[in-house]
Amino acid sequence: AAELFRWLVAPVAPAEFLGRYWERAPLLLRRGDPGYYAGLFSTADFDAALRGGKVHFGTHLDVTSYAEGVRETHNPSGRALPAIVWDFYQNGCSLRLLSPQAFSPTVWHFLSILQEHFGSMAGANTYLTPPGTQGFAPHYDDIEAFVLQLEGKKRWRVYRPRTDAEVLPQFSSANLTQAELGEPMLETVLEAGDLLYFPRGFIHQGNCLPDAHSLHITVSSYQRNSWGDLLEKLLPAALQMALEEDVEYRQGLPMDYLGYMGVANSDVVNVRRTAFIEKVQSLIKKLVDYAPIDAAVDQKAKSFLHDCLPPVLTQSEKAQSMYGFPARWQDGGPRDVDILITKDTEVRLLRHGIVRLCNEEAGVMLYYTTENSRVYHKEEPKFLEIDPEYTDSIEFLLSSYPNHVSVDTLPCETVEDKISLATVLFEKGILTTKKPLVQM
């Protein structure tokens, strides 16, 4: 993940990028290398996705235009058949392919690694724009955006946030008009191999020059991943704990507080008002003592694992995991069905970061990513309820990665428990063995 991110922002060093640009300022990288992103995604891949027959208007593909200050979406219903899509394009419409990772194994692999670096979902959209047109109105987004110019070229204009409230916003803007923008802080033409990064809140618009089409992919991350988003999970939990453990939070409000509190009384200087405000401030300060910070972080991690793309496996990982297990029908019956894990079998987690233990009211849950979909939230969160006595074993597997350990070394009470836990985790694709369980 670190190597991939270094490649993404090269020749700027990752430390310099994080110190000077991340969440602060746009970065333009002119590489002069049209083949820098070769193999990532192309118009041929776009066409292949359409010909696969699984692309639907609205769900996977948006047909858009922007002319004379008006942004329009032209999506019909149903499948996005090539003849219909390319006719829209030929008539000056831009094409936005949502979640290209669902159709491109290369983009899937790219994003699945990059999400490890960010510790936050990495998503993408691809944009194919005809020469001399613009597909979208000026706007700002709620994500950190990396624009990778894959083919052709496109003129970009980037504008600073207009107010302090628009710096690192929680939500994207509506479409903006040219009159609302002022002068751009950056105006450039991206060519194949170039990169443009801009933080959330920076207004941007792109349009094609008359002599070339444009294909770019926008990689996004850090949506709803701020301190405020963590506090949204933390503060209700802290208040619940305070109410349960501290009688001061359960004591009644003064009977007459409505008479001296509220906006109508906000300009009144009153001893009772002062005492009330000081009481509220005291309770808020004391709330810190009840804040379950680690549990709130685990809830953020749980959300992240639901957002995650599943890992892309190598051939050896498949052969040594459930995904390459050779169970099959042969000679009139099933063959190689039994998963024969013993105390001497050597195992490890399939990948770093694919599981998270969370203590919840219902029990100890192990969330995992191996059964996620390549389409965002197509599946419900995947988890196993874990007997609390197995938590030490899960933590042992986490701390042992990337080394293999024998099942016998798992800190369970009995050998049967060790084998049972390892078998369940193997069946869910969470564990891999050092050698294939069945030799083919």
XYZ file of C-alpha atoms in Angstrom:
440
model
C 0.000 0.000 0.000
C 2.822 2.417 0.845
C 4.567 1.608 -2.437
C 1.398 2.153 -4.453
C 0.743 5.521 -2.816
C 4.366 6.537 -3.444
C 3.837 5.704 -7.135
C 0.545 7.632 -7.200
C 2.045 10.940 -5.993
C 5.555 10.545 -7.493
C 7.810 12.430 -7.889
C 6.521 14.183 -4.743
C 7.515 12.183 -1.665
C 4.571 10.898 0.438
C 5.787 12.795 3.531
C 5.933 16.048 1.546
C 2.480 15.390 0.090
C 0.965 14.843 3.538
C 2.734 17.857 5.021
C 2.060 20.397 2.258
C -1.007 19.324 0.288
C -3.245 16.780 2.050
C -6.453 18.571 3.156
C -4.662 21.881 2.444
C -4.026 22.664 -1.196
C -4.267 21.284 -4.748
C -1.291 19.523 -6.304
C -0.622 19.362 -10.051
C 1.870 16.789 -11.346
C 2.878 17.007 -15.000
C 4.731 13.813 -15.767
C 5.275 14.021 -19.528
C 4.700 10.264 -19.619
C 1.512 9.254 -21.493
C 2.022 5.620 -20.452
C 2.298 6.245 -16.708
C -1.136 4.722 -16.000
C -0.948 2.110 -18.762
C -3.059 -0.927 -17.946
C -5.175 0.745 -15.263
C -8.268 1.537 -17.363
C -8.934 2.536 -20.981
C -11.725 3.319 -23.440
C -11.361 -0.311 -24.589
C -12.095 -1.402 -20.994
C -15.078 0.968 -20.938
C -16.400 -0.618 -24.139
C -15.794 -4.129 -22.773
C -17.810 -3.288 -19.649
C -20.736 -2.166 -21.829
C -20.499 -5.312 -23.945
C -20.559 -7.439 -20.805
C -24.249 -6.598 -20.529
C -24.255 -5.835 -16.796
C -24.025 -2.039 -16.927
C -27.336 -0.285 -16.178
C -28.196 3.385 -16.605
C -28.406 5.227 -13.299
C -26.978 2.355 -11.273
C -23.635 2.031 -13.031
C -23.632 4.701 -15.736
C -24.677 8.353 -15.932
C -25.110 10.200 -19.232
C -24.641 13.930 -18.634
C -24.206 17.281 -20.338
C -23.453 20.834 -19.262
C -24.132 23.709 -21.630
C -24.982 27.398 -21.124
C -24.892 26.945 -17.360
C -27.348 24.034 -17.310
C -26.353 20.547 -16.107
C -28.589 17.709 -17.349
C -28.730 13.948 -16.865
C -30.064 11.933 -19.807
C -30.295 8.427 -18.359
C -32.903 6.180 -19.944
C -33.970 3.125 -17.967
C -32.579 -0.358 -18.246
C -29.336 -1.815 -19.544
C -26.687 0.449 -21.030
C -26.299 -1.211 -24.417
C -23.258 -0.121 -26.458
C -25.237 1.269 -29.420
C -27.294 3.520 -27.137
C -24.355 4.662 -25.006
C -22.058 5.454 -27.919
C -24.881 7.340 -29.655
C -25.167 9.594 -26.583
C -21.404 10.114 -26.646
C -21.401 10.867 -30.377
C -24.010 13.556 -29.700
C -21.832 15.350 -27.129
C -22.765 13.672 -23.846
C -20.272 12.725 -21.147
C -20.285 9.218 -19.693
C -19.608 8.569 -16.012
C -18.997 4.920 -15.103
C -19.703 4.475 -11.407
C -17.654 1.927 -9.449
C -15.419 0.787 -12.331
C -13.893 -1.702 -9.875
C -17.037 -3.803 -10.392
C -16.079 -4.272 -14.049
C -12.297 -3.948 -14.054
C -10.113 -6.379 -12.054
C -7.210 -3.925 -12.398
C -9.128 -1.028 -10.832
C -10.404 -3.418 -8.133
C -6.830 -4.461 -7.332
C -5.646 -0.823 -7.371
C -8.338 0.399 -4.968
C -8.195 -2.641 -2.674
C -4.522 -1.888 -1.991
C -4.951 1.879 -1.771
C -7.686 1.579 0.883
C -5.088 -0.008 3.182
C -2.955 3.131 2.933
C -5.805 5.512 3.694
C -7.503 3.399 6.371
C -10.653 4.654 4.673
C -12.638 3.523 1.667
C -11.001 4.224 -1.693
C -13.599 4.590 -4.424
C -13.507 5.641 -8.067
C -15.517 6.885 -11.022
C -14.343 7.082 -14.628
C -15.323 9.953 -16.918
C -15.303 9.827 -20.714
C -15.908 13.218 -22.309
C -16.228 14.030 -26.053
C -14.047 16.760 -27.618
C -15.238 20.311 -27.035
C -17.779 19.487 -24.301
C -18.281 19.634 -20.533
C -20.285 17.068 -18.596
C -20.690 18.553 -15.124
C -21.375 21.894 -13.468
C -18.827 23.461 -11.089
C -19.125 21.993 -7.602
C -17.132 20.832 -4.586
C -17.027 17.335 -3.136
C -16.894 15.739 0.314
C -13.923 13.530 -0.625
C -10.194 13.871 -1.209
C -9.909 13.641 -5.002
C -7.082 12.317 -7.157
C -7.717 12.897 -10.872
C -5.657 10.520 -13.028
C -5.666 11.504 -16.689
C -5.715 8.216 -18.619
C -6.276 9.317 -22.239
C -6.564 12.547 -24.197
C -6.570 15.819 -22.317
C -8.875 18.061 -20.306
C -8.811 21.649 -19.084
C -9.361 21.991 -15.336
C -10.138 25.030 -13.211
C -9.916 24.816 -9.424
C -11.216 27.453 -6.970
C -10.588 27.966 -3.262
C -13.410 27.320 -0.746
C -15.512 30.471 -0.669
C -16.097 30.533 3.099
C -14.664 28.938 6.233
C -17.775 26.731 6.388
C -16.815 25.207 3.015
C -13.315 24.186 4.166
C -13.252 20.355 4.459
C -17.060 20.096 4.211
C -19.033 17.094 5.416
C -21.203 17.050 2.311
C -20.835 17.857 -1.392
C -22.289 21.065 -2.842
C -25.155 21.526 -5.242
C -24.313 22.576 -8.804
C -22.834 26.080 -8.807
C -23.061 28.825 -11.439
C -20.089 30.590 -13.019
C -21.200 33.816 -11.314
C -20.651 32.219 -7.892
C -17.044 31.259 -8.515
C -14.713 34.217 -8.943
C -11.239 33.610 -10.358
C -9.671 30.134 -10.340
C -6.570 29.570 -8.214
C -5.361 26.953 -10.692
C -6.065 26.537 -14.391
C -4.350 23.792 -16.360
C -4.684 21.201 -19.100
C -4.141 17.639 -17.884
C -2.577 15.249 -20.383
C -2.262 11.466 -20.212
C -0.037 10.468 -17.275
C -0.697 13.672 -15.289
C -2.264 13.890 -11.807
C -4.384 16.578 -10.181
C -5.184 16.334 -6.467
C -7.555 18.661 -4.633
C -8.978 18.465 -1.092
C -12.660 18.325 -0.300
C -14.260 21.758 -0.460
C -12.218 22.988 -3.453
C -14.594 23.877 -6.294
C -13.624 22.400 -9.637
C -14.797 21.999 -13.221
C -13.303 20.298 -16.260
C -13.999 20.637 -19.970
C -12.576 19.055 -23.109
C -10.654 20.988 -25.713
C -11.956 20.862 -29.308
C -9.186 18.592 -30.557
C -9.248 15.647 -28.107
C -11.506 13.440 -26.021
C -10.734 12.841 -22.347
C -10.767 9.733 -20.195
C -9.891 10.158 -16.550
C -10.490 8.271 -13.343
C -11.162 10.103 -10.094
C -9.969 8.167 -7.057
C -11.630 9.277 -3.827
C -11.138 8.718 -0.121
C -11.787 10.166 3.348
C -15.528 10.611 3.003
C -17.025 11.171 6.489
C -13.702 10.299 8.121
C -13.129 13.380 10.296
C -12.737 13.919 14.030
C -16.345 15.116 14.038
C -17.510 11.829 12.518
C -15.674 9.932 15.255
C -17.283 12.125 17.920
C -20.708 11.384 16.439
C -20.132 7.781 17.480
C -18.267 8.581 20.696
C -20.456 11.183 22.422
C -23.770 9.255 22.466
C -21.926 6.229 23.878
C -20.183 8.394 26.500
C -23.493 9.930 27.543
C -25.107 6.508 27.837
C -22.296 5.314 30.112
C -22.491 8.487 32.209
C -26.245 8.051 32.664
C -25.716 4.470 33.804
C -22.803 5.129 36.174
C -23.214 8.675 37.550
C -26.307 9.819 39.409
C -25.485 13.478 38.685
C -26.543 12.949 35.061
C -29.842 11.457 36.206
C -30.775 14.255 38.619
C -33.721 16.383 37.538
C -33.500 19.802 35.906
C -34.510 22.818 38.063
C -38.293 23.213 38.127
C -38.149 26.837 36.997
C -35.368 26.603 34.402
C -37.731 27.316 31.494
C -38.346 30.752 32.987
C -34.751 31.950 32.771
C -33.193 29.779 30.035
C -33.795 29.755 26.291
C -33.136 32.243 23.471
C -35.686 34.726 24.808
C -33.658 35.017 28.016
C -30.195 34.868 26.468
C -29.456 38.585 27.059
C -30.574 38.545 30.701
C -27.858 38.643 33.369
C -29.094 36.292 36.048
C -27.415 34.282 38.813
C -29.598 31.282 38.028
C -28.637 31.452 34.325
C -24.961 31.539 35.229
C -25.351 28.542 37.562
C -27.277 26.574 34.922
C -24.665 27.201 32.225
C -21.823 26.293 34.598
C -23.645 23.068 35.495
C -23.998 22.088 31.814
C -20.322 22.882 31.182
C -19.315 20.790 34.184
C -21.326 17.797 32.984
C -19.845 18.081 29.483
C -16.278 18.249 30.859
C -16.910 15.251 33.088
C -18.313 13.357 30.090
C -14.728 12.884 28.887
C -14.171 10.451 31.768
C -16.885 8.195 30.356
C -15.824 8.383 26.706
C -15.235 4.851 25.315
C -12.673 6.049 22.778
C -11.396 2.623 21.738
C -14.920 1.278 21.321
C -15.859 4.267 19.142
C -12.759 3.709 17.001
C -13.778 0.061 16.643
C -17.174 1.218 15.384
C -15.434 3.417 12.789
C -13.322 0.396 11.820
C -16.467 -1.712 11.533
C -17.925 0.829 9.101
C -14.673 0.872 7.140
C -14.671 -2.919 6.808
C -18.211 -2.752 5.431
C -17.044 -0.135 2.892
C -13.954 -2.127 1.892
C -13.389 -3.934 -1.340
C -12.578 -7.621 -0.858
C -8.902 -8.528 -1.281
C -7.637 -9.570 -4.711
C -5.926 -12.936 -4.224
C -2.804 -14.320 -5.831
C -2.824 -17.865 -7.191
C -0.880 -19.125 -4.159
C -3.301 -17.403 -1.770
C -6.200 -19.062 -3.544
C -4.511 -22.478 -3.412
C -3.908 -22.147 0.336
C -7.321 -20.749 1.267
C -10.990 -21.678 1.038
C -11.168 -19.962 -2.353
C -8.995 -22.598 -3.997
C -10.236 -25.606 -2.064
C -10.688 -28.375 -4.651
C -14.089 -29.742 -3.572
C -15.893 -30.890 -6.724
C -18.236 -33.425 -8.257
C -16.362 -36.309 -9.848
C -17.129 -39.917 -10.798
C -20.695 -39.804 -9.515
C -20.092 -38.035 -6.200
C -18.447 -35.142 -4.348
C -14.659 -35.302 -3.870
C -12.212 -33.518 -1.528
C -14.953 -31.968 0.569
C -13.576 -32.394 4.091
C -11.460 -29.564 5.517
C -8.899 -31.497 7.529
C -7.199 -28.978 9.807
C -5.131 -30.541 12.601
C -3.203 -29.155 15.547
C -0.052 -29.188 13.393
C -1.535 -27.225 10.489
C 0.236 -23.885 10.061
C -2.077 -20.922 9.483
C -2.119 -17.141 9.290
C -4.533 -14.354 8.391
C -5.167 -14.153 4.659
C -4.281 -10.443 4.667
C -3.514 -7.625 7.073
C -6.553 -5.470 7.892
C -9.290 -7.857 6.757
C -10.769 -8.406 10.259
C -11.740 -6.329 13.297
C -12.858 -7.486 16.740
C -15.644 -5.369 18.244
C -17.235 -5.639 21.686
C -20.925 -4.938 21.252
C -24.051 -5.299 23.373
C -24.944 -8.526 21.586
C -21.483 -10.005 22.193
C -18.020 -10.095 20.649
C -18.203 -9.753 16.866
C -15.490 -10.415 14.312
C -16.115 -8.305 11.202
C -14.339 -9.294 7.981
C -14.010 -8.205 4.358
C -13.407 -11.439 2.451
C -17.078 -11.828 1.440
C -17.664 -8.178 0.526
C -18.887 -7.210 -2.929
C -16.973 -5.134 -5.481
C -20.081 -2.905 -5.559
C -20.338 -0.482 -2.618
C -22.591 -1.893 0.153
C -24.207 -4.451 -2.125
C -23.794 -6.904 0.759
C -24.680 -6.452 4.422
C -21.734 -6.269 6.873
C -20.089 -9.679 7.275
C -19.347 -10.867 10.798
C -19.000 -13.861 13.079
C -20.133 -13.901 16.694
C -17.080 -15.057 18.658
C -17.099 -16.777 22.028
C -15.287 -14.335 24.363
C -12.814 -17.079 25.266
C -11.602 -17.031 21.641
C -10.658 -13.314 21.607
C -7.095 -14.027 22.764
C -6.655 -16.395 19.840
C -7.913 -13.814 17.349
C -5.545 -11.222 18.816
C -2.721 -13.782 18.647
C -3.385 -14.310 14.931
C -3.463 -10.538 14.374
C -0.158 -9.979 16.166
C 1.508 -12.963 14.457
C 0.848 -11.749 10.907
C 2.569 -12.195 8.461
C 4.112 -15.272 10.099
C 2.404 -18.659 10.084
C 1.643 -20.295 13.442
C 0.589 -23.859 14.178
C -3.004 -24.352 15.267
C -1.684 -25.924 18.480
C -0.206 -22.563 19.568
C -3.600 -20.799 19.597
C -4.394 -19.877 23.225
C -7.633 -21.865 23.474
C -8.409 -24.212 26.370
C -8.521 -27.469 24.409
C -7.082 -28.850 21.184
C -10.640 -29.346 19.934
C -11.348 -25.643 20.478
C -8.183 -24.681 18.582
C -9.093 -26.833 15.603
C -12.727 -25.705 15.662
C -11.801 -22.005 15.650
C -9.210 -22.444 12.886
C -11.692 -24.405 10.777
C -14.415 -21.752 11.083
C -11.993 -18.959 10.182
C -10.643 -20.968 7.242
C -14.172 -21.611 5.941
C -14.870 -17.860 5.962
C -11.752 -17.180 3.921
C -10.105 -15.357 6.853
C -7.255 -17.848 7.342
C -4.845 -19.330 4.852
C -2.645 -22.394 5.403
C 1.085 -22.594 4.757
C 0.533 -25.582 2.463
C -2.621 -26.524 0.534
C -4.816 -28.829 2.639
C -5.424 -31.057 -0.363
C -2.630 -31.768 -2.838
C -3.854 -31.701 -6.423
